[in-house]
Short mmCIF file of C-alpha atoms in Angstrom, two decimals:
data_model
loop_
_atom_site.label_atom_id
_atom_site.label_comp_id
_atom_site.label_asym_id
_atom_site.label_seq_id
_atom_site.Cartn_x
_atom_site.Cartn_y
_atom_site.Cartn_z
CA UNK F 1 100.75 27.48 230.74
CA UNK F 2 99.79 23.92 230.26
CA UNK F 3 101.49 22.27 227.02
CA UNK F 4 99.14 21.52 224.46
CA UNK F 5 100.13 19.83 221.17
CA UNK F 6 100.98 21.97 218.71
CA UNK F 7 98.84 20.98 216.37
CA UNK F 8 96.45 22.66 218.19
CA UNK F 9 97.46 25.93 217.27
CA UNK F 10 95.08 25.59 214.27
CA UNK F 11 92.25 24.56 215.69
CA UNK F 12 90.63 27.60 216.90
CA UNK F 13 88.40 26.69 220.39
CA UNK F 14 85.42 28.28 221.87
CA UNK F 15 83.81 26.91 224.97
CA UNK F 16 80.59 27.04 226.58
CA UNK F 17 78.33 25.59 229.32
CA UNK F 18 75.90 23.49 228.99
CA UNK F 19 73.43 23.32 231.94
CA UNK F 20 70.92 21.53 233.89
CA UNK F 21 67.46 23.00 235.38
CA UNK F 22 69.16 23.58 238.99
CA UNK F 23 71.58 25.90 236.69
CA UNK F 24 74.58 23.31 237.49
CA UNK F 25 76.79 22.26 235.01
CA UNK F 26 76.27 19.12 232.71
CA UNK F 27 78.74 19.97 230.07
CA UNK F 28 80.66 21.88 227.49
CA UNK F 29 80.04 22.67 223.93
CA UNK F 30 83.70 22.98 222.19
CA UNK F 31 83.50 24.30 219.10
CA UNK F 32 86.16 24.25 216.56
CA UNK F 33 87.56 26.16 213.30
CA UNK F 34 90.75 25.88 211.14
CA UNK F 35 93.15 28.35 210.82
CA UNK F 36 91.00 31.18 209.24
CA UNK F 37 88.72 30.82 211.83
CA UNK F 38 85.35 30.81 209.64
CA UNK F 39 84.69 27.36 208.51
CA UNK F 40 84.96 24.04 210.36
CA UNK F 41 84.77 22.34 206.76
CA UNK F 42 87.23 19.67 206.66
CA UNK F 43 87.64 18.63 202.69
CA UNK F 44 89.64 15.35 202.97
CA UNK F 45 88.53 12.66 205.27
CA UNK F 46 91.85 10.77 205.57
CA UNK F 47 93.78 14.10 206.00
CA UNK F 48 91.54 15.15 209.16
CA UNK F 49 92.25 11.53 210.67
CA UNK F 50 95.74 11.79 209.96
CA UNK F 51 96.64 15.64 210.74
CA UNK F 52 93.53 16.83 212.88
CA UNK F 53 91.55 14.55 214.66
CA UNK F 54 94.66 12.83 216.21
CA UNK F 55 95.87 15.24 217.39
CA UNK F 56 92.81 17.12 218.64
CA UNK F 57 91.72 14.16 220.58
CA UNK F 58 95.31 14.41 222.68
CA UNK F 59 94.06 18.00 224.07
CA UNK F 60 90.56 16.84 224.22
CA UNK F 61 92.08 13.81 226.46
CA UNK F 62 93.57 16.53 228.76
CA UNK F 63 90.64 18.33 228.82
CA UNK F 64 88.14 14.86 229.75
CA UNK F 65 90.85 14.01 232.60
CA UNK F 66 90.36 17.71 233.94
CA UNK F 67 87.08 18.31 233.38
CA UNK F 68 85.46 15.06 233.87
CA UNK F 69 82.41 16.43 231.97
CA UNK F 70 80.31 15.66 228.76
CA UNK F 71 81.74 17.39 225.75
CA UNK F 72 79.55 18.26 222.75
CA UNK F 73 81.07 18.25 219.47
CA UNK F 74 80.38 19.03 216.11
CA UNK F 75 81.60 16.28 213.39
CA UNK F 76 81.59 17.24 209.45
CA UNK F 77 79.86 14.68 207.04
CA UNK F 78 83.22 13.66 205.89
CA UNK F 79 84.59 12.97 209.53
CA UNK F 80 81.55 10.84 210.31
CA UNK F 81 82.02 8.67 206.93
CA UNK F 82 85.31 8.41 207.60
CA UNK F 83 87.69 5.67 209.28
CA UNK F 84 88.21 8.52 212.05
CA UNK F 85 87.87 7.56 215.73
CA UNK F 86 87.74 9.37 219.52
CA UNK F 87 90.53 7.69 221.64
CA UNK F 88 88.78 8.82 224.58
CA UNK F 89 85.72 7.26 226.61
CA UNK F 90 82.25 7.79 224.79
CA UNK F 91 80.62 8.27 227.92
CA UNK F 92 82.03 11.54 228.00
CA UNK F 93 81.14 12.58 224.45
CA UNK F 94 78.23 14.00 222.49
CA UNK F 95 78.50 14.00 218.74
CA UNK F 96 76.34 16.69 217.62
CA UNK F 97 74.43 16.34 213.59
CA UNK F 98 73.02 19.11 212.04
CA UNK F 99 69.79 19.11 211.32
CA UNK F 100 70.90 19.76 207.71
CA UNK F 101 72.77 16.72 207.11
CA UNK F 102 72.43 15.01 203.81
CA UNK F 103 70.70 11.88 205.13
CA UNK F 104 71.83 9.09 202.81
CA UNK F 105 72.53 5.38 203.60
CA UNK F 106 76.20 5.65 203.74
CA UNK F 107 75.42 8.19 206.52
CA UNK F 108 72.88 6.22 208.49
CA UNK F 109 75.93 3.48 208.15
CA UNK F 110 78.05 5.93 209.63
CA UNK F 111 75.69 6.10 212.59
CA UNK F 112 75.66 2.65 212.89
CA UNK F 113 79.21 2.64 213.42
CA UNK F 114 79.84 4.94 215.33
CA UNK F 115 76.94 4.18 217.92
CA UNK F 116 78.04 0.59 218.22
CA UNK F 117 80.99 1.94 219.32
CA UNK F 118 79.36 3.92 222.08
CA UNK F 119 79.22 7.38 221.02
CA UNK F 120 75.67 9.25 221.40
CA UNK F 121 74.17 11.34 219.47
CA UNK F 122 72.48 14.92 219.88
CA UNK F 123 70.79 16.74 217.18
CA UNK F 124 71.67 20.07 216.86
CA UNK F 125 69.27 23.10 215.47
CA UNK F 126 66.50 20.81 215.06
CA UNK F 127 63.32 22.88 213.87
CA UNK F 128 60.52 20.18 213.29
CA UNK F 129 61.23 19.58 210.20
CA UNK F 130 59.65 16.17 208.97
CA UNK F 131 62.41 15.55 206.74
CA UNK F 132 64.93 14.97 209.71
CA UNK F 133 62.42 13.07 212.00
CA UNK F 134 63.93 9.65 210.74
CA UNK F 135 67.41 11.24 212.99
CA UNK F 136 65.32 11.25 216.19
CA UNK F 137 65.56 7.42 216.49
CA UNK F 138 69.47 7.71 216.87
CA UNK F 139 70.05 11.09 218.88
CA UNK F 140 69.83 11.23 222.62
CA UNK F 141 69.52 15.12 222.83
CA UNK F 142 67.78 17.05 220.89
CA UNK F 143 68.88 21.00 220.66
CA UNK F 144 66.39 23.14 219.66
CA UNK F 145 67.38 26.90 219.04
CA UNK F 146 65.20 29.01 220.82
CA UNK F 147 65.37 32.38 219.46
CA UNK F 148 64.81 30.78 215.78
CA UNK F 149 62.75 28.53 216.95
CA UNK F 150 60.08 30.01 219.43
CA UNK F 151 58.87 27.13 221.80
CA UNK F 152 55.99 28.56 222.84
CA UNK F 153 55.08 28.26 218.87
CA UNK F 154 56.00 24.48 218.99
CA UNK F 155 54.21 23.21 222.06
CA UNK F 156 52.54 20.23 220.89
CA UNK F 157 55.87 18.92 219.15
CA UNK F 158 57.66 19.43 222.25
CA UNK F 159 55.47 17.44 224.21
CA UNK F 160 56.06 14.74 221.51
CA UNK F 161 59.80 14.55 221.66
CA UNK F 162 59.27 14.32 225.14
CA UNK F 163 57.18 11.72 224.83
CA UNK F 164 60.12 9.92 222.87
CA UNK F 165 62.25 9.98 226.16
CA UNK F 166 64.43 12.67 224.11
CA UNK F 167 66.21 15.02 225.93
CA UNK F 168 65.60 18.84 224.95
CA UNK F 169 68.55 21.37 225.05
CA UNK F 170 67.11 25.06 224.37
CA UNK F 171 69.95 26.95 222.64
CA UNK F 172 70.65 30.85 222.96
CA UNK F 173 68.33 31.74 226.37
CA UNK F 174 69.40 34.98 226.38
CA UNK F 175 67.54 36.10 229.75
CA UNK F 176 65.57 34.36 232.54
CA UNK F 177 62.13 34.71 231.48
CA UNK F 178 63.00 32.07 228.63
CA UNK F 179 64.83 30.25 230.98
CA UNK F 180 61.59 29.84 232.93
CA UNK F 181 59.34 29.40 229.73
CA UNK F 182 61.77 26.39 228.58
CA UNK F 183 61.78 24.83 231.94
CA UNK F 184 58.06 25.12 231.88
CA UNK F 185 58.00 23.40 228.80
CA UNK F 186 59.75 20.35 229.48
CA UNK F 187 63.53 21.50 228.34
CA UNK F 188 65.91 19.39 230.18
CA UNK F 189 69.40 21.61 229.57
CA UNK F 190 70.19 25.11 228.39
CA UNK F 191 72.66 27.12 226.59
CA UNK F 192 73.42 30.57 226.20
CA UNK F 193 74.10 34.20 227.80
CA UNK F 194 71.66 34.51 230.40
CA UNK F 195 73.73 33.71 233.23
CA UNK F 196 76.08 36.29 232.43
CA UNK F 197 73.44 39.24 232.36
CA UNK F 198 71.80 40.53 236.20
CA UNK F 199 68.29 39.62 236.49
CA UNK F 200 67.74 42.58 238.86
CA UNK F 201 67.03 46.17 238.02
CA UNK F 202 69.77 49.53 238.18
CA UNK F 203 69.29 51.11 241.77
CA UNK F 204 68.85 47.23 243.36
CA UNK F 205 70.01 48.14 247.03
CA UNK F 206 72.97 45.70 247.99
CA UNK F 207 72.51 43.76 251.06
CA UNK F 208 74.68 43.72 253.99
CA UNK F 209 76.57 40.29 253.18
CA UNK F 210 77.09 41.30 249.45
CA UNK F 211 78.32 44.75 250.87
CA UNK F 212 80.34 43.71 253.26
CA UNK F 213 82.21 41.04 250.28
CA UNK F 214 82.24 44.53 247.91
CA UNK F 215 84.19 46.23 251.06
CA UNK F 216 86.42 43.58 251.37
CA UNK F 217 87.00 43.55 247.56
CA UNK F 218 87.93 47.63 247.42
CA UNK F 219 90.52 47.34 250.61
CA UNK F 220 92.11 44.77 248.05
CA UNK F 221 92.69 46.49 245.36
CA UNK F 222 95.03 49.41 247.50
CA UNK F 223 98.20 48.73 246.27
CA UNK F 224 99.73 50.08 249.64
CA UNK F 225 97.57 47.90 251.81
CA UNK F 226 100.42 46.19 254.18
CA UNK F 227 100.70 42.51 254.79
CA UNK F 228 99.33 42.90 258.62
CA UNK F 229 96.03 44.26 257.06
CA UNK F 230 95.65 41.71 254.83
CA UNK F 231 96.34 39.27 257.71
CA UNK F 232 94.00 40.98 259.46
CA UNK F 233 91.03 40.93 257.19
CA UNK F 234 91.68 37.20 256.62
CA UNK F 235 92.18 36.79 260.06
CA UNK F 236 87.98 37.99 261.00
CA UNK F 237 86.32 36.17 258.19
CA UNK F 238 86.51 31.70 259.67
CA UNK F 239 85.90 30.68 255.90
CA UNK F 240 88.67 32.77 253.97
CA UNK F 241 91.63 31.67 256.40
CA UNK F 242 90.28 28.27 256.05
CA UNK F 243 90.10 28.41 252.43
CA UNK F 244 93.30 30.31 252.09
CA UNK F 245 94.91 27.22 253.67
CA UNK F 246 93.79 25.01 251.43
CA UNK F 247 95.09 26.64 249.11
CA UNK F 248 98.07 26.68 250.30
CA UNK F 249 98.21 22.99 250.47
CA UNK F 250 96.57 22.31 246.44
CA UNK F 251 98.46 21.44 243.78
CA UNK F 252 97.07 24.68 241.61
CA UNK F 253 99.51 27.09 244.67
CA UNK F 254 102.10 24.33 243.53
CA UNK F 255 103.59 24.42 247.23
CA UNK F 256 103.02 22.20 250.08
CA UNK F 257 103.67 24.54 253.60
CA UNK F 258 102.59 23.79 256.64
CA UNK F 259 102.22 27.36 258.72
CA UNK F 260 101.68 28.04 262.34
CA UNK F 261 99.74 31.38 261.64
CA UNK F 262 97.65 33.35 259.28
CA UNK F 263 99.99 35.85 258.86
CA UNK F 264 102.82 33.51 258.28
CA UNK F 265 100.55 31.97 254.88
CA UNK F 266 100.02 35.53 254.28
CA UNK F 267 103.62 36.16 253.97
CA UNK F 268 104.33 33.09 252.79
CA UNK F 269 102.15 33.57 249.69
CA UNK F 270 102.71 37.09 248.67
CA UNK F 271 100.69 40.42 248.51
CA UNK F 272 99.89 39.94 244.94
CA UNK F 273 99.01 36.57 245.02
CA UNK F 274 96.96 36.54 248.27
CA UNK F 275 95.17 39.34 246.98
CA UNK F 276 93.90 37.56 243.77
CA UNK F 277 92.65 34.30 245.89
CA UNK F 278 91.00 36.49 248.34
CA UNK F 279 89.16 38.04 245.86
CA UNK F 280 88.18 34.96 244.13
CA UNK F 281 86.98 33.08 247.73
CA UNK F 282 85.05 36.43 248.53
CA UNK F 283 83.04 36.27 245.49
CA UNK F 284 82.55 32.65 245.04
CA UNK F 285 81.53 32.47 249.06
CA UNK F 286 79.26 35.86 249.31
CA UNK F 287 76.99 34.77 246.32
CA UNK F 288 73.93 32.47 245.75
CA UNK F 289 74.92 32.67 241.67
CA UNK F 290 75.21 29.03 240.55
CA UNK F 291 79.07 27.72 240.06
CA UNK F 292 78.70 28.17 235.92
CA UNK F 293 78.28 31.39 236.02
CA UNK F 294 81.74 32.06 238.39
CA UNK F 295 83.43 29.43 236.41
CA UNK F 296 82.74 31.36 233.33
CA UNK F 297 84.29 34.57 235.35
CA UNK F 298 87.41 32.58 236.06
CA UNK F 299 87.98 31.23 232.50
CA UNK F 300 87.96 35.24 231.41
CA UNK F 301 89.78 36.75 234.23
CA UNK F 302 92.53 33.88 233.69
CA UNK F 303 92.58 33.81 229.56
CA UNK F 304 93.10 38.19 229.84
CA UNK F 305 95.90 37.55 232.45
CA UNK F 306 97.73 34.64 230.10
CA UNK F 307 97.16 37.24 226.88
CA UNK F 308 98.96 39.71 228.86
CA UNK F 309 101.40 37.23 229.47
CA UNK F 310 102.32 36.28 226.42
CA UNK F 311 102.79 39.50 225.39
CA UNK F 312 105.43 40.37 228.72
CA UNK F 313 103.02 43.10 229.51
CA UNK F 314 103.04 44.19 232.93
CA UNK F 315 99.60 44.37 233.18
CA UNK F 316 99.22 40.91 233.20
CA UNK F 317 97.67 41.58 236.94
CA UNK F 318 95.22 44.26 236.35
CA UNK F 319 93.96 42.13 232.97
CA UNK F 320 93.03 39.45 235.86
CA UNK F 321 90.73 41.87 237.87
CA UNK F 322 89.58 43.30 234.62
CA UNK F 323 88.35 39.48 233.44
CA UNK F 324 86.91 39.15 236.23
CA UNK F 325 85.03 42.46 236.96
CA UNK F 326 83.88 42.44 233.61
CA UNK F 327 80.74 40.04 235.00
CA UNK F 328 80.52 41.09 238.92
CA UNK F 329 77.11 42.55 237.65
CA UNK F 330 76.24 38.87 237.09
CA UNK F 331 77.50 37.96 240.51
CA UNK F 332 75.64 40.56 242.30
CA UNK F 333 72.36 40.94 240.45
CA UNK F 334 73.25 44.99 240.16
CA UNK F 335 73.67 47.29 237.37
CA UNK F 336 77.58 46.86 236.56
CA UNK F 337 77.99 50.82 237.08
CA UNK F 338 76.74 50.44 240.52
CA UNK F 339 78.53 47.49 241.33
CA UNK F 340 81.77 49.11 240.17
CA UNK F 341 81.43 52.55 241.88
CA UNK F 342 81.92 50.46 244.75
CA UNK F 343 85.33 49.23 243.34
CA UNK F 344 88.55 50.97 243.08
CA UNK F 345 89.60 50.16 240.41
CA UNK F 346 91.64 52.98 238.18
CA UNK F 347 90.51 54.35 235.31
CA UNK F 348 92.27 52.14 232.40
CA UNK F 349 90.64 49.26 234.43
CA UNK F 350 87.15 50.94 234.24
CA UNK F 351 87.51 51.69 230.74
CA UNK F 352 88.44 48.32 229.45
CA UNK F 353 85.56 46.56 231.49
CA UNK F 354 82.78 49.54 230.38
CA UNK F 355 84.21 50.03 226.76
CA UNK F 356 86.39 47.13 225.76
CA UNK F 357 89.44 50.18 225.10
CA UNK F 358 93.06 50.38 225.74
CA UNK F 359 95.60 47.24 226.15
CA UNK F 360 93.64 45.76 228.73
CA UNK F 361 90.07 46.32 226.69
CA UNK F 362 92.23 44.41 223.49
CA UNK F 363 92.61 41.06 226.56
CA UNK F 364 89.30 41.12 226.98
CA UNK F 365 87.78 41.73 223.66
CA UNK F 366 89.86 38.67 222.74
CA UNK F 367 88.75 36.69 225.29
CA UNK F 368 84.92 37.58 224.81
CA UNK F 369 85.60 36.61 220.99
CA UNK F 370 86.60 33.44 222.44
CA UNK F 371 83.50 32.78 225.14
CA UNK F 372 80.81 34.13 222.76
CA UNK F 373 82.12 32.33 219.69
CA UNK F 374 82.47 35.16 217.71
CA UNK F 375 84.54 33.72 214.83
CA UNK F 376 84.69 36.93 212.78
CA UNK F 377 86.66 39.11 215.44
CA UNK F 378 88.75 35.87 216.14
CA UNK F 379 89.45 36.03 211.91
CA UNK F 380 90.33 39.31 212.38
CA UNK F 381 93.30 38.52 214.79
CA UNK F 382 96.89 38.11 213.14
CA UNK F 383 97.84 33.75 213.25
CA UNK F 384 100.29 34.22 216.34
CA UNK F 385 97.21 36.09 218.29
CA UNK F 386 95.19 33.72 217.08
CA UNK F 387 97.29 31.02 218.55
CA UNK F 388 98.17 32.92 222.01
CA UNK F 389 94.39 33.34 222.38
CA UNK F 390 93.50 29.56 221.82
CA UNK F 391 96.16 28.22 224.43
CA UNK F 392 95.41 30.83 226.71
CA UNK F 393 91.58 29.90 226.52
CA UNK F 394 92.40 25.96 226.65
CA UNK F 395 94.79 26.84 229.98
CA UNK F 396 92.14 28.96 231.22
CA UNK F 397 89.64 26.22 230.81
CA UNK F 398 91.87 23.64 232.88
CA UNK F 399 92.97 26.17 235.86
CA UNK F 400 89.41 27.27 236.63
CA UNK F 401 88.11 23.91 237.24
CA UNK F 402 90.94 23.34 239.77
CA UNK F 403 90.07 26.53 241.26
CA UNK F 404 86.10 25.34 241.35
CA UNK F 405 87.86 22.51 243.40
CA UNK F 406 89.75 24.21 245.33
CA UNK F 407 88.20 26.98 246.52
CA UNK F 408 84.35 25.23 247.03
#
């Protein structure tokens, strides 16, 4: 796993995308809580410069040179007034404000400061309150929460903050027909679930390509399938032995081989790993989903396999394929118990993507916790979970945007 500082440990992280209307990424919201997992209060102002934001700003350094996206990040009333500073460019930050922020000078000071600097501003959970309008001139984005805060109840204002040049981010679209009503209002980037849930119907028929990908899939997943099949199946589809190459050759295989066959790279990687990147190029390369959604599939399938890891399971395999299962009703617009009745996957696998049970379920409820920001299960976890889960999720960030590269 990548080495993070270990200050880190107690800064809990959840990720998630932030998008544009072409459902490509524009950035991440990181979101951040202490050791019990529940507040992001920070009391002292001097103490978070000195023992948290340092120190947080060395991972989030990692992260900018990885990602190369906009970050979103919330900042307490205290770390705004403070001294406190990002060592890291401000083109590639967004300081979000709360709507409910005390708004006294000192604070508007504080913006000041911190915009002469270069930092911009979005305005988080803003819900038309006059009160806050006096923010507006300050914030670049403004994120309005769509399930609190109906749009189609707020037309008129949303044409004004338009009008402003403001950017609008609609928060929680949980399914595509708000996606649609947001982009038909004017909202310029989106946040939520519904890329993760199919926007087809149970019973969709698969087509031939997406079948043929699914086929390809279940030979994978026989444990006694030899190296010659493998080569062979490789060897018929043009685009996996090319991308199999490169792979071969990219820093995240951590080998440089030249080979003289397909076979040979076969061999050369290994069953078990061939058999993961195989899967991953079939899926990314037999599906019109947008790359979010499939870098959101990585992250999991990676952060279960690094939780099994730090526990010396032996599973640490099968919690990959169960990570990443756990959306291929996403990736193929189907009903996830049609999609997997296609799969062979055993039945603890099956279980722990349908019913979050067993030791594999426990990777993936902890991962979820993670994705979804769902603090309260995350408080639930002992402080050494707690910490395996927030390096494994900060790793699995990193090594699924060097797959993204790779394998695209």
């Amino acid at each position: 796993m990548i080495e993070f500082p270990t200050a880190l440990d107690d800064l809990m992280m959840a990720q998630q995308p932030i998008l544009k209307r072409t459902k490509e990424i524009f950035g991440y919201e990181l979101l951040f809580r202490g050791k019990d997992a529940l507040n992001a209060n920070i009391s002292d102002g001097e103490t978070a410069t000195g023992q948290v934001l340092v120190n947080l700003c060395i991972g989030i350094t990692k992260l900018e040179s990885q990602l190369r996206k906009p970050f979103f990040i919330n900042m307490t009333t205290d770390l705004m007034l403070s001294d406190a500073f990002f060592p890291i460019d401000p083109d590639t930050v967004y300081i979000e404000i709360l709507e409910k922020q005390k708004l006294s000078p000192e604070f508007f000071e504080a913006l000041k400061k911190w915009r002469s600097a270069g930092y911009r501003f979005a305005l988080d959970d803003y819900q038309f309150d006059t009160d806050y309008q006096a923010l507006l001139p300050w914030v670049s984005i403004v994120k309005i929460d769509v399930l609190a805060t109906p749009p189609e109840q707020h037309i008129a204002q949303i044409a004004e903050l338009k009008s402003r040049g403001l950017i609008l981010l609609a928060e929680k679209v949980e399914d595509l027909a708000m996606f649609e009503l947001c982009k038909e209002l004017g909202f310029d980037l989106f946040q939520g679930y519904f890329l993760q849930r199919p926007e087809l119907i149970k019973g969709k028929r698969i087509d031939s390509a997406i079948h043929g990908a699914i086929e390809l899939v279940n030979a994978l997943q026989n444990k006694d399938i030899s190296i010659d099949a493998i080569a062979d199946l490789v060897t018929k589809n043009p685009k996996l032995s090319y991308q199999l190459l490169r792979i071969l050759n990219s820093p995240i295989c951590g080998v440089y081989k030249t080979v003289v066959s397909i076979k040979e790279a076969v061999i050369f990687l290994g069953l078990v790993q061939l058999k993961k990147w195989a899967l991953l190029i079939t899926l990314t390369s037999s599906t019109n989903q947008p790359k979010a959604l499939l870098k959101v599939l990585l992250t999991r399938a990676r952060c279960c396999q690094l939780l099994a890891e730090s526990k010396k399971s032996s599973l640490a395999d099968s919690a990959f394929m169960v990570g990443l299962m756990s959306g291929i009703d996403a990736v193929f617009n189907v009903e996830k118990t049609v999609a997997l009745e296609q799969i062979a996957l055993d039945k603890n696998a099956l279980d722990a993507i349908m019913n979050q049970t067993g030791e594999l379920g426990s990777y993936l409820t902890q991962t979820l916790s993670c994705e979804e920001q769902n603090w309260d299960n995350i408080h639930s976890l002992s402080p050494a979970e707690r910490t395996a889960l927030n390096r494994a999720f900060l790793d699995a960030m990193l090594w699924s945007e060097e797959v993204m590269q790779s394998i695209n």
